[in-house]
Short mmCIF file of C-alpha atoms in Angstrom, two decimals:
data_model
loop_
_atom_site.label_atom_id
_atom_site.label_comp_id
_atom_site.label_asym_id
_atom_site.label_seq_id
_atom_site.Cartn_x
_atom_site.Cartn_y
_atom_site.Cartn_z
CA UNK T 1 -21.99 -25.98 -46.32
CA UNK T 2 -24.66 -24.31 -44.33
CA UNK T 3 -23.79 -27.25 -41.14
CA UNK T 4 -20.52 -26.18 -41.35
CA UNK T 5 -21.32 -22.28 -41.33
CA UNK T 6 -23.43 -22.79 -38.21
CA UNK T 7 -20.78 -25.32 -36.73
CA UNK T 8 -17.73 -22.26 -36.96
CA UNK T 9 -20.29 -19.94 -35.75
CA UNK T 10 -21.21 -22.28 -32.61
CA UNK T 11 -17.28 -22.79 -31.82
CA UNK T 12 -17.09 -18.97 -32.32
CA UNK T 13 -19.63 -18.65 -29.62
CA UNK T 14 -18.16 -21.06 -27.41
CA UNK T 15 -14.81 -19.40 -27.83
CA UNK T 16 -16.18 -15.90 -26.71
CA UNK T 17 -18.36 -18.02 -24.17
CA UNK T 18 -15.22 -19.19 -22.26
CA UNK T 19 -13.26 -15.78 -22.96
CA UNK T 20 -15.81 -13.46 -21.16
CA UNK T 21 -16.06 -16.66 -18.22
CA UNK T 22 -12.02 -16.28 -18.31
CA UNK T 23 -12.01 -12.54 -17.73
CA UNK T 24 -15.05 -12.89 -15.21
CA UNK T 25 -13.11 -14.89 -13.24
CA UNK T 26 -9.75 -13.72 -13.79
CA UNK T 27 -11.32 -10.05 -12.04
CA UNK T 28 -12.49 -11.93 -9.12
CA UNK T 29 -9.68 -12.99 -8.95
CA UNK T 30 -7.99 -9.66 -8.77
CA UNK T 31 -10.88 -7.99 -6.60
CA UNK T 32 -10.62 -11.22 -3.85
CA UNK T 33 -6.97 -10.67 -4.20
CA UNK T 34 -6.79 -6.85 -3.44
CA UNK T 35 -9.29 -7.57 -0.81
CA UNK T 36 -7.04 -10.30 1.20
CA UNK T 37 -4.24 -7.74 0.71
CA UNK T 38 -6.04 -4.64 2.14
CA UNK T 39 -7.58 -7.17 5.03
CA UNK T 40 -4.06 -8.40 6.06
CA UNK T 41 -2.49 -4.77 6.18
CA UNK T 42 -5.50 -3.66 8.31
CA UNK T 43 -5.41 -6.59 10.42
CA UNK T 44 -1.55 -5.28 11.20
CA UNK T 45 -2.19 -1.98 12.53
CA UNK T 46 -5.04 -3.71 15.00
CA UNK T 47 -2.35 -4.96 17.13
CA UNK T 48 -1.07 -2.94 20.08
CA UNK T 49 1.74 -0.58 18.93
CA UNK T 50 4.56 -1.12 20.90
CA UNK T 51 7.42 1.78 22.00
CA UNK T 52 10.90 1.74 20.29
CA UNK T 53 13.86 3.98 21.88
CA UNK T 54 14.74 6.76 19.36
CA UNK T 55 18.51 6.42 20.17
CA UNK T 56 20.63 5.99 23.09
CA UNK T 57 18.78 6.31 26.55
CA UNK T 58 20.05 9.77 28.18
CA UNK T 59 19.46 12.17 31.23
CA UNK T 60 16.39 14.84 29.73
CA UNK T 61 16.04 16.02 33.07
CA UNK T 62 19.84 17.80 32.70
CA UNK T 63 19.34 19.13 28.82
CA UNK T 64 15.90 20.76 29.51
CA UNK T 65 16.56 22.44 33.41
CA UNK T 66 16.07 25.95 33.17
CA UNK T 67 15.08 25.42 29.54
CA UNK T 68 11.35 27.52 27.55
CA UNK T 69 9.35 26.06 24.34
CA UNK T 70 6.48 27.43 22.49
CA UNK T 71 4.33 25.36 20.78
CA UNK T 72 2.62 27.31 18.20
CA UNK T 73 -0.08 25.08 15.96
CA UNK T 74 -1.45 26.29 12.90
CA UNK T 75 -4.51 27.19 14.92
CA UNK T 76 -5.98 26.86 18.65
CA UNK T 77 -8.93 25.98 16.85
CA UNK T 78 -8.23 21.52 15.92
CA UNK T 79 -8.86 19.60 19.11
CA UNK T 80 -5.60 17.32 17.63
CA UNK T 81 -2.78 20.17 18.02
CA UNK T 82 -4.89 21.27 20.83
CA UNK T 83 -4.70 17.61 22.48
CA UNK T 84 -0.90 17.68 22.01
CA UNK T 85 -0.07 20.64 23.42
CA UNK T 86 -2.28 20.21 26.21
CA UNK T 87 0.27 17.28 26.96
CA UNK T 88 3.67 18.83 25.96
CA UNK T 89 3.19 20.76 28.61
CA UNK T 90 1.95 18.18 30.94
CA UNK T 91 5.23 16.08 29.86
CA UNK T 92 7.57 19.63 30.08
CA UNK T 93 6.21 19.74 33.96
CA UNK T 94 7.67 16.55 34.16
CA UNK T 95 10.60 16.87 32.98
CA UNK T 96 11.69 20.75 34.16
CA UNK T 97 10.71 22.11 30.60
CA UNK T 98 8.79 24.98 30.63
CA UNK T 99 5.95 25.05 27.53
CA UNK T 100 3.44 27.37 26.38
CA UNK T 101 0.98 27.57 23.71
CA UNK T 102 1.05 30.31 21.27
CA UNK T 103 -2.70 31.04 20.85
CA UNK T 104 -4.05 31.22 17.41
CA UNK T 105 -6.96 31.32 14.68
CA UNK T 106 -4.71 30.56 11.80
CA UNK T 107 -3.60 33.68 10.74
CA UNK T 108 0.10 33.67 8.95
CA UNK T 109 0.46 37.00 10.96
CA UNK T 110 -0.24 35.31 13.82
CA UNK T 111 2.41 33.08 13.62
CA UNK T 112 5.04 35.38 12.76
CA UNK T 113 4.01 37.19 16.47
CA UNK T 114 4.65 34.04 17.60
CA UNK T 115 8.03 33.69 16.62
CA UNK T 116 8.61 37.71 17.18
CA UNK T 117 7.51 36.86 20.86
CA UNK T 118 10.15 33.87 21.50
CA UNK T 119 12.73 35.94 19.66
CA UNK T 120 12.12 39.24 22.31
CA UNK T 121 11.34 36.51 25.29
CA UNK T 122 14.98 34.48 24.57
CA UNK T 123 12.65 31.43 24.33
CA UNK T 124 15.04 28.34 23.34
CA UNK T 125 12.98 26.29 21.42
CA UNK T 126 10.27 26.62 18.86
CA UNK T 127 7.89 24.36 17.88
CA UNK T 128 6.15 24.69 14.85
CA UNK T 129 3.59 22.09 15.05
CA UNK T 130 1.41 20.24 12.09
CA UNK T 131 0.25 23.05 10.03
CA UNK T 132 2.36 25.78 10.53
CA UNK T 133 4.35 26.07 6.79
CA UNK T 134 7.65 27.37 7.27
CA UNK T 135 8.09 28.61 4.06
CA UNK T 136 5.76 31.27 4.99
CA UNK T 137 7.49 32.80 7.97
CA UNK T 138 10.88 32.31 6.42
CA UNK T 139 11.88 36.34 7.57
CA UNK T 140 11.18 34.99 11.35
CA UNK T 141 12.83 31.56 10.95
CA UNK T 142 16.04 33.97 9.59
CA UNK T 143 15.68 35.93 13.04
CA UNK T 144 15.33 33.58 14.92
CA UNK T 145 18.08 31.56 13.93
CA UNK T 146 20.62 34.39 14.25
CA UNK T 147 18.90 35.48 18.07
CA UNK T 148 20.18 31.72 18.98
CA UNK T 149 16.28 30.57 19.12
CA UNK T 150 15.51 26.85 17.45
CA UNK T 151 13.38 26.87 15.40
CA UNK T 152 11.65 22.71 14.76
CA UNK T 153 8.99 21.78 12.75
CA UNK T 154 6.97 18.25 14.03
CA UNK T 155 4.16 16.39 12.46
CA UNK T 156 4.14 18.68 10.02
CA UNK T 157 6.41 17.02 6.85
CA UNK T 158 5.88 13.76 5.47
CA UNK T 159 9.51 11.78 4.91
CA UNK T 160 9.21 11.92 1.28
CA UNK T 161 9.09 15.86 1.51
CA UNK T 162 12.45 18.44 2.01
CA UNK T 163 12.26 20.23 5.43
CA UNK T 164 12.74 23.71 5.68
CA UNK T 165 16.57 24.30 5.61
CA UNK T 166 16.32 27.10 8.28
CA UNK T 167 14.89 24.75 10.44
CA UNK T 168 17.08 23.58 12.96
CA UNK T 169 15.36 20.38 12.53
CA UNK T 170 12.04 17.98 12.01
CA UNK T 171 10.00 15.00 13.15
CA UNK T 172 8.44 14.03 9.53
CA UNK T 173 5.51 11.55 10.09
CA UNK T 174 3.91 9.48 6.86
CA UNK T 175 1.10 10.74 6.11
CA UNK T 176 1.31 8.60 2.80
CA UNK T 177 1.32 5.78 4.80
CA UNK T 178 -2.38 7.36 6.65
CA UNK T 179 -3.13 7.56 3.29
CA UNK T 180 -2.70 4.04 2.30
CA UNK T 181 -4.49 2.84 5.61
CA UNK T 182 -7.73 4.49 4.86
CA UNK T 183 -7.92 3.80 0.78
CA UNK T 184 -7.30 -0.35 2.68
CA UNK T 185 -10.02 0.38 5.10
CA UNK T 186 -12.32 1.50 2.01
CA UNK T 187 -11.26 -1.92 0.08
CA UNK T 188 -11.45 -4.01 3.17
CA UNK T 189 -14.86 -2.53 4.68
CA UNK T 190 -16.03 -3.12 1.32
CA UNK T 191 -14.99 -6.16 -0.50
CA UNK T 192 -13.50 -3.76 -3.25
CA UNK T 193 -16.63 -1.99 -3.69
CA UNK T 194 -15.05 1.57 -2.21
CA UNK T 195 -16.77 4.61 -3.85
CA UNK T 196 -15.19 7.93 -1.99
CA UNK T 197 -15.20 11.56 -1.37
CA UNK T 198 -12.17 12.87 0.19
CA UNK T 199 -11.90 16.29 2.38
CA UNK T 200 -8.35 17.74 2.06
CA UNK T 201 -6.51 21.01 2.93
CA UNK T 202 -4.33 21.57 -0.17
CA UNK T 203 -3.11 24.47 1.17
CA UNK T 204 -0.94 21.85 3.79
CA UNK T 205 1.92 20.19 2.51
CA UNK T 206 1.40 16.80 4.02
CA UNK T 207 -2.45 16.82 2.58
CA UNK T 208 -0.58 15.61 -1.31
CA UNK T 209 1.28 12.47 -0.04
CA UNK T 210 -1.99 11.42 2.35
CA UNK T 211 -4.07 11.83 -0.83
CA UNK T 212 -1.30 9.84 -2.73
CA UNK T 213 -1.16 7.29 -0.50
CA UNK T 214 -5.68 6.51 -0.72
CA UNK T 215 -5.10 6.33 -4.81
CA UNK T 216 -2.01 4.29 -4.15
CA UNK T 217 -4.31 1.56 -2.08
CA UNK T 218 -7.28 1.35 -4.49
CA UNK T 219 -4.57 1.00 -7.36
CA UNK T 220 -2.48 -1.06 -6.04
CA UNK T 221 -5.78 -3.63 -4.71
CA UNK T 222 -8.63 -2.34 -5.95
CA UNK T 223 -8.55 -0.92 -9.68
CA UNK T 224 -12.31 -0.23 -9.75
CA UNK T 225 -12.18 1.13 -6.38
CA UNK T 226 -12.69 4.70 -7.04
CA UNK T 227 -11.97 8.69 -5.54
CA UNK T 228 -15.28 10.27 -6.84
CA UNK T 229 -14.93 13.81 -5.94
CA UNK T 230 -12.18 16.00 -3.79
CA UNK T 231 -13.57 19.15 -2.13
CA UNK T 232 -10.69 21.11 -1.29
CA UNK T 233 -11.08 23.69 2.23
CA UNK T 234 -9.33 25.72 3.62
CA UNK T 235 -8.12 25.28 7.25
CA UNK T 236 -9.68 28.53 8.20
CA UNK T 237 -12.68 27.63 6.35
CA UNK T 238 -13.56 24.31 7.79
CA UNK T 239 -16.57 25.46 9.77
CA UNK T 240 -17.64 27.10 7.18
CA UNK T 241 -17.79 25.13 4.36
CA UNK T 242 -17.18 21.53 4.90
CA UNK T 243 -20.50 21.18 5.74
CA UNK T 244 -22.13 22.49 2.76
CA UNK T 245 -19.82 21.07 0.04
CA UNK T 246 -20.11 17.46 1.83
CA UNK T 247 -23.64 17.80 1.77
CA UNK T 248 -23.91 19.09 -2.54
CA UNK T 249 -21.08 15.78 -3.36
CA UNK T 250 -23.51 13.66 -1.77
CA UNK T 251 -26.40 14.44 -3.52
CA UNK T 252 -24.25 15.08 -7.01
CA UNK T 253 -22.31 11.34 -5.98
CA UNK T 254 -25.39 8.64 -5.65
CA UNK T 255 -22.75 6.03 -5.83
CA UNK T 256 -20.46 7.30 -2.96
CA UNK T 257 -20.19 4.69 0.42
CA UNK T 258 -17.47 6.73 2.05
CA UNK T 259 -16.42 10.50 3.11
CA UNK T 260 -12.91 10.59 4.14
CA UNK T 261 -11.67 13.80 6.19
CA UNK T 262 -8.27 13.54 6.44
CA UNK T 263 -7.46 14.99 9.23
CA UNK T 264 -10.13 13.66 11.60
CA UNK T 265 -10.76 16.95 13.37
CA UNK T 266 -13.27 18.20 10.16
CA UNK T 267 -15.34 14.99 11.22
CA UNK T 268 -17.38 17.76 13.71
CA UNK T 269 -18.40 19.18 9.88
CA UNK T 270 -19.07 16.13 8.33
CA UNK T 271 -21.20 13.97 10.20
CA UNK T 272 -24.10 16.55 10.54
CA UNK T 273 -23.53 16.57 6.33
CA UNK T 274 -24.47 13.24 5.85
CA UNK T 275 -27.41 13.19 8.50
CA UNK T 276 -28.92 15.93 7.10
CA UNK T 277 -28.91 13.96 3.81
CA UNK T 278 -30.25 10.76 5.32
CA UNK T 279 -27.34 8.75 4.22
CA UNK T 280 -26.13 8.01 7.62
CA UNK T 281 -26.64 4.43 6.89
CA UNK T 282 -25.01 3.85 3.10
CA UNK T 283 -22.36 6.39 3.68
CA UNK T 284 -19.64 5.75 6.24
CA UNK T 285 -16.74 8.16 7.72
CA UNK T 286 -13.19 6.58 7.98
CA UNK T 287 -10.29 9.44 8.74
CA UNK T 288 -6.90 9.56 10.82
CA UNK T 289 -5.57 11.88 13.98
CA UNK T 290 -7.41 9.52 16.89
CA UNK T 291 -8.61 12.88 18.36
CA UNK T 292 -10.50 12.11 21.18
CA UNK T 293 -13.81 13.67 20.27
CA UNK T 294 -13.37 11.48 17.33
CA UNK T 295 -12.99 8.09 19.00
CA UNK T 296 -16.15 9.29 20.74
CA UNK T 297 -18.26 10.38 17.79
CA UNK T 298 -16.97 5.92 16.86
CA UNK T 299 -18.57 4.56 19.98
CA UNK T 300 -21.70 7.22 19.28
CA UNK T 301 -22.31 4.80 16.09
CA UNK T 302 -21.12 8.35 13.74
CA UNK T 303 -17.89 7.17 12.70
CA UNK T 304 -16.85 3.84 11.48
CA UNK T 305 -13.12 4.02 11.80
CA UNK T 306 -10.29 6.23 13.36
CA UNK T 307 -6.20 5.48 12.71
CA UNK T 308 -5.18 6.54 15.77
CA UNK T 309 -2.15 8.59 17.23
CA UNK T 310 -1.65 8.94 20.99
CA UNK T 311 -0.95 12.33 21.65
CA UNK T 312 0.49 11.88 24.71
CA UNK T 313 2.84 9.28 22.52
CA UNK T 314 3.16 12.54 19.91
CA UNK T 315 3.92 14.48 22.45
CA UNK T 316 6.85 12.75 24.14
CA UNK T 317 8.21 11.67 21.00
CA UNK T 318 8.26 15.72 19.87
CA UNK T 319 10.31 16.79 23.04
CA UNK T 320 12.52 13.56 22.83
CA UNK T 321 13.65 14.39 19.18
CA UNK T 322 14.21 18.03 20.42
CA UNK T 323 15.93 16.99 23.40
CA UNK T 324 18.33 14.96 21.49
CA UNK T 325 18.98 18.04 19.18
CA UNK T 326 19.71 19.77 22.40
CA UNK T 327 22.05 17.30 23.82
CA UNK T 328 24.34 17.04 21.15
CA UNK T 329 22.69 13.65 19.75
CA UNK T 330 21.04 12.88 16.74
CA UNK T 331 17.65 13.48 15.48
CA UNK T 332 15.54 10.55 15.10
CA UNK T 333 14.68 10.27 11.13
CA UNK T 334 10.76 10.30 11.99
CA UNK T 335 8.47 10.85 15.45
CA UNK T 336 8.28 7.20 15.60
CA UNK T 337 4.47 6.94 16.84
CA UNK T 338 2.74 4.13 15.24
CA UNK T 339 -0.57 4.08 14.13
CA UNK T 340 -3.33 2.13 15.75
CA UNK T 341 -6.94 1.37 14.01
CA UNK T 342 -9.88 2.54 16.31
CA UNK T 343 -13.57 1.04 15.20
CA UNK T 344 -16.61 0.18 16.92
CA UNK T 345 -14.84 -3.29 18.25
CA UNK T 346 -11.78 -1.68 20.36
CA UNK T 347 -12.87 2.48 20.63
CA UNK T 348 -13.87 1.89 24.52
CA UNK T 349 -10.38 0.88 25.43
CA UNK T 350 -9.77 4.77 24.72
CA UNK T 351 -11.70 5.60 27.66
CA UNK T 352 -14.98 6.77 28.38
CA UNK T 353 -15.55 10.10 27.05
CA UNK T 354 -11.78 8.93 25.05
CA UNK T 355 -8.80 10.33 26.65
CA UNK T 356 -5.65 11.22 24.90
CA UNK T 357 -3.27 9.23 26.03
CA UNK T 358 -5.37 6.01 26.70
CA UNK T 359 -6.46 3.04 24.65
CA UNK T 360 -2.39 2.35 23.32
CA UNK T 361 -0.91 0.88 26.83
CA UNK T 362 1.30 1.68 29.48
CA UNK T 363 4.46 0.41 27.75
CA UNK T 364 5.30 3.40 26.02
CA UNK T 365 5.20 5.62 29.09
CA UNK T 366 7.80 3.72 30.61
CA UNK T 367 9.91 3.49 27.26
CA UNK T 368 10.33 7.03 27.68
CA UNK T 369 11.32 7.30 31.07
CA UNK T 370 13.84 4.54 31.22
CA UNK T 371 15.09 6.21 28.10
CA UNK T 372 15.39 9.64 29.79
CA UNK T 373 17.07 7.77 32.84
CA UNK T 374 13.73 9.17 34.51
CA UNK T 375 13.68 5.43 36.47
#
């Protein structure tokens, strides 16, 4: 009888051990499969980007002749947007479009003043670029529409988000795709053991799909990876609140191995926070936009990865979309600028110091000129 009980206990114990082993192996397989998927996604974005025309070729110089455009960024201190507008001004000179920036410090009343200036001075196009929320300036949008001033947004909405109906048109960007890449980068680099602090600005509508992309990457390819804290900082407070907030989070969440400033101009405040907490070896930074000073940070070992968008390419695609609308042609469904991953292995291709139009090849410039019948 006792022997029978012992045999039963041994059988039960063996069964439990086998079950536990199977569970561990299944989890290991799940992790390795997720890492493999993440790796494939990352490798696909290491390939040099390829230019694809947004539509039929047309004479852009004939459309642009005598026209003017005022670009209003969410704040002139944002170096990513500053870089795009600088290239818009240069591209404008190539095609005969007079482009100016409306300098501002991120205050909505300054955006209002910019649109009112465009109306008073009969400027043809207003470009609300990445961060100026049309919902905040709707009365001015209506006034501009009544006055014949065409107001567009670029690099602001995710394709999943409907554009404001008072706009003449919009050129969305897959912010979700940026988040998806950021999440998969962390999975790839940590082999399925990522624990991230995310720095964001909820006041900007594209933040929501971008952060969702990170969450979805973890959910689909690394369920045990976590976002240990999300830090929300208003755009005008980046310079005062990001650094102390990140320092506090790094102390409170000692298992964090990544800080993700979702817009790369935030990194100038994240880098010193990591340095001051003595965690520069244990905690890495991955981000998105490809702003030149952040690419320099990669070369200097302060940032691990940046999802690059050629600022010159963004400028050309933005102007191309607007000119197509003025020419009576269909606007593209999105801005159409491909993402390209920069890390220590390729960042020097962007120049030393980095430049906004280097590292992405030259084919796109030739492609735009052919599309614009400038050859």
